[in-house]
mmCIF file of C-alpha atoms in Angstrom:
data_model
loop_
_atom_site.group_PDB
_atom_site.id
_atom_site.type_symbol
_atom_site.label_atom_id
_atom_site.label_comp_id
_atom_site.label_asym_id
_atom_site.label_seq_id
_atom_site.Cartn_x
_atom_site.Cartn_y
_atom_site.Cartn_z
ATOM 1 C CA MET D 22 -14.009 7.142 -5.646
ATOM 2 C CA PRO D 23 -16.378 6.221 -2.781
ATOM 3 C CA PHE D 24 -16.602 8.598 0.140
ATOM 4 C CA ASP D 25 -16.787 7.378 3.744
ATOM 5 C CA GLU D 26 -19.428 9.582 5.358
ATOM 6 C CA LYS D 27 -18.416 8.622 8.916
ATOM 7 C CA SER D 28 -14.771 9.686 8.680
ATOM 8 C CA GLY D 29 -15.100 12.170 5.828
ATOM 9 C CA ALA D 30 -12.306 10.411 3.915
ATOM 10 C CA SER D 31 -12.232 8.351 0.765
ATOM 11 C CA ALA D 32 -12.806 4.623 1.239
ATOM 12 C CA HIS D 33 -9.955 2.161 0.826
ATOM 13 C CA GLN D 34 -9.968 0.448 -2.570
ATOM 14 C CA ILE D 35 -7.446 -1.442 -4.672
ATOM 15 C CA THR D 36 -7.537 -1.866 -8.451
ATOM 16 C CA LEU D 37 -4.926 -3.960 -10.239
ATOM 17 C CA ASP D 38 -4.900 -3.965 -14.053
ATOM 18 C CA HIS D 39 -2.936 -6.749 -15.777
ATOM 19 C CA ARG D 40 -0.584 -6.969 -12.762
ATOM 20 C CA SER D 41 1.182 -3.856 -14.082
ATOM 21 C CA ARG D 42 -0.914 -0.867 -12.932
ATOM 22 C CA LEU D 43 -2.006 -0.639 -9.298
ATOM 23 C CA THR D 44 -4.332 2.067 -8.009
ATOM 24 C CA VAL D 45 -4.877 2.382 -4.249
ATOM 25 C CA SER D 46 -7.226 4.823 -2.516
ATOM 26 C CA GLY D 47 -7.448 5.471 1.208
ATOM 27 C CA VAL D 48 -3.654 5.823 1.544
ATOM 28 C CA ASP D 49 -2.489 7.691 4.649
ATOM 29 C CA GLY D 50 1.242 7.617 3.884
ATOM 30 C CA VAL D 51 4.154 5.751 2.274
ATOM 31 C CA GLU D 52 6.636 4.318 4.785
ATOM 32 C CA SER D 53 9.270 3.154 2.291
ATOM 33 C CA PHE D 54 9.673 2.187 -1.344
ATOM 34 C CA ASP D 55 12.162 0.841 -3.842
ATOM 35 C CA GLU D 56 11.865 -1.051 -7.128
ATOM 36 C CA SER D 57 10.855 -4.312 -5.413
ATOM 37 C CA THR D 58 8.798 -3.259 -2.340
ATOM 38 C CA ILE D 59 6.416 -0.455 -1.399
ATOM 39 C CA ILE D 60 5.156 -0.195 2.182
ATOM 40 C CA MET D 61 2.221 2.117 2.807
ATOM 41 C CA THR D 62 -0.243 2.878 5.585
ATOM 42 C CA THR D 63 -3.880 2.680 4.577
ATOM 43 C CA GLN D 64 -7.168 3.051 6.376
ATOM 44 C CA CYS D 65 -7.251 -0.776 6.632
ATOM 45 C CA GLY D 66 -3.706 -1.254 7.971
ATOM 46 C CA SER D 67 -0.234 -1.445 6.493
ATOM 47 C CA LEU D 68 -0.114 -2.666 2.892
ATOM 48 C CA ILE D 69 3.017 -4.208 1.379
ATOM 49 C CA VAL D 70 3.309 -4.344 -2.415
ATOM 50 C CA ARG D 71 6.023 -6.630 -3.786
ATOM 51 C CA GLY D 72 7.159 -6.990 -7.384
ATOM 52 C CA SER D 73 9.789 -5.750 -9.805
ATOM 53 C CA ASP D 74 10.397 -2.425 -11.550
ATOM 54 C CA LEU D 75 7.843 -0.768 -9.220
ATOM 55 C CA HIS D 76 7.527 2.993 -9.663
ATOM 56 C CA ILE D 77 5.214 5.401 -7.864
ATOM 57 C CA GLU D 78 3.690 7.387 -10.720
ATOM 58 C CA LYS D 79 1.280 9.452 -8.603
ATOM 59 C CA LEU D 80 0.934 10.097 -4.881
ATOM 60 C CA SER D 81 -1.716 12.430 -3.513
ATOM 61 C CA LEU D 82 -1.934 12.284 0.268
ATOM 62 C CA ASP D 83 -4.581 15.020 0.235
ATOM 63 C CA GLY D 84 -6.894 12.708 -1.705
ATOM 64 C CA GLY D 85 -5.338 9.477 -0.397
ATOM 65 C CA ASP D 86 -4.535 8.173 -3.893
ATOM 66 C CA LEU D 87 -1.510 6.196 -5.060
ATOM 67 C CA LEU D 88 -0.693 4.924 -8.555
ATOM 68 C CA VAL D 89 2.038 2.310 -9.008
ATOM 69 C CA GLU D 90 3.343 0.939 -12.293
ATOM 70 C CA GLY D 91 5.549 -2.128 -12.684
ATOM 71 C CA SER D 92 5.195 -5.876 -12.279
ATOM 72 C CA VAL D 93 3.136 -6.614 -9.127
ATOM 73 C CA ASP D 94 3.713 -10.037 -7.547
ATOM 74 C CA SER D 95 1.859 -9.714 -4.229
ATOM 75 C CA LEU D 96 -0.234 -7.476 -1.988
ATOM 76 C CA THR D 97 -0.109 -8.192 1.752
ATOM 77 C CA TYR D 98 -1.766 -6.508 4.716
ATOM 78 C CA GLU D 99 0.055 -6.391 8.054
ATOM 79 C CA GLU D 100 -1.728 -5.921 11.354
ATOM 80 C CA GLU D 101 -0.028 -3.775 13.967
ATOM 81 C CA ASP D 102 0.869 -5.914 16.989
ATOM 82 C CA ASP D 103 3.130 -4.377 19.643
ATOM 83 C CA ARG D 104 3.869 -7.787 21.163
ATOM 84 C CA GLN D 105 5.845 -8.914 18.090
ATOM 85 C CA GLY D 106 8.175 -5.907 17.784
ATOM 86 C CA SER D 107 8.245 -3.159 15.221
ATOM 87 C CA PHE D 108 6.567 -3.447 11.836
ATOM 88 C CA LEU D 109 9.822 -3.248 9.891
ATOM 89 C CA GLY D 110 11.481 -5.708 12.281
ATOM 90 C CA ARG D 111 8.769 -8.286 11.576
ATOM 91 C CA LEU D 112 8.900 -7.586 7.847
ATOM 92 C CA PHE D 113 12.620 -8.236 7.490
ATOM 93 C CA ARG D 114 12.864 -11.061 10.014
ATOM 94 C CA GLY D 115 14.485 -14.128 8.453
#
């Protein structure tokens, strides 16, 4: 895993194998998760993983690593913008 010399933390990377095994590095925390959505904070912003039968197999916040297994349909980054309300409010807005 690459190391960011400026911040002293691992760099943010995503690896998706056959849409069923997702590895993410540079994870700062997991905001929420269920079998269809995982919301995490990364060094590059909030990342939303959507799919079905999603399970967090490994989470190491010390190393910033996350391993997800299941059927991944989409990966989306969200930028923080205070003018549009809270992150979760924007996410679930209809």
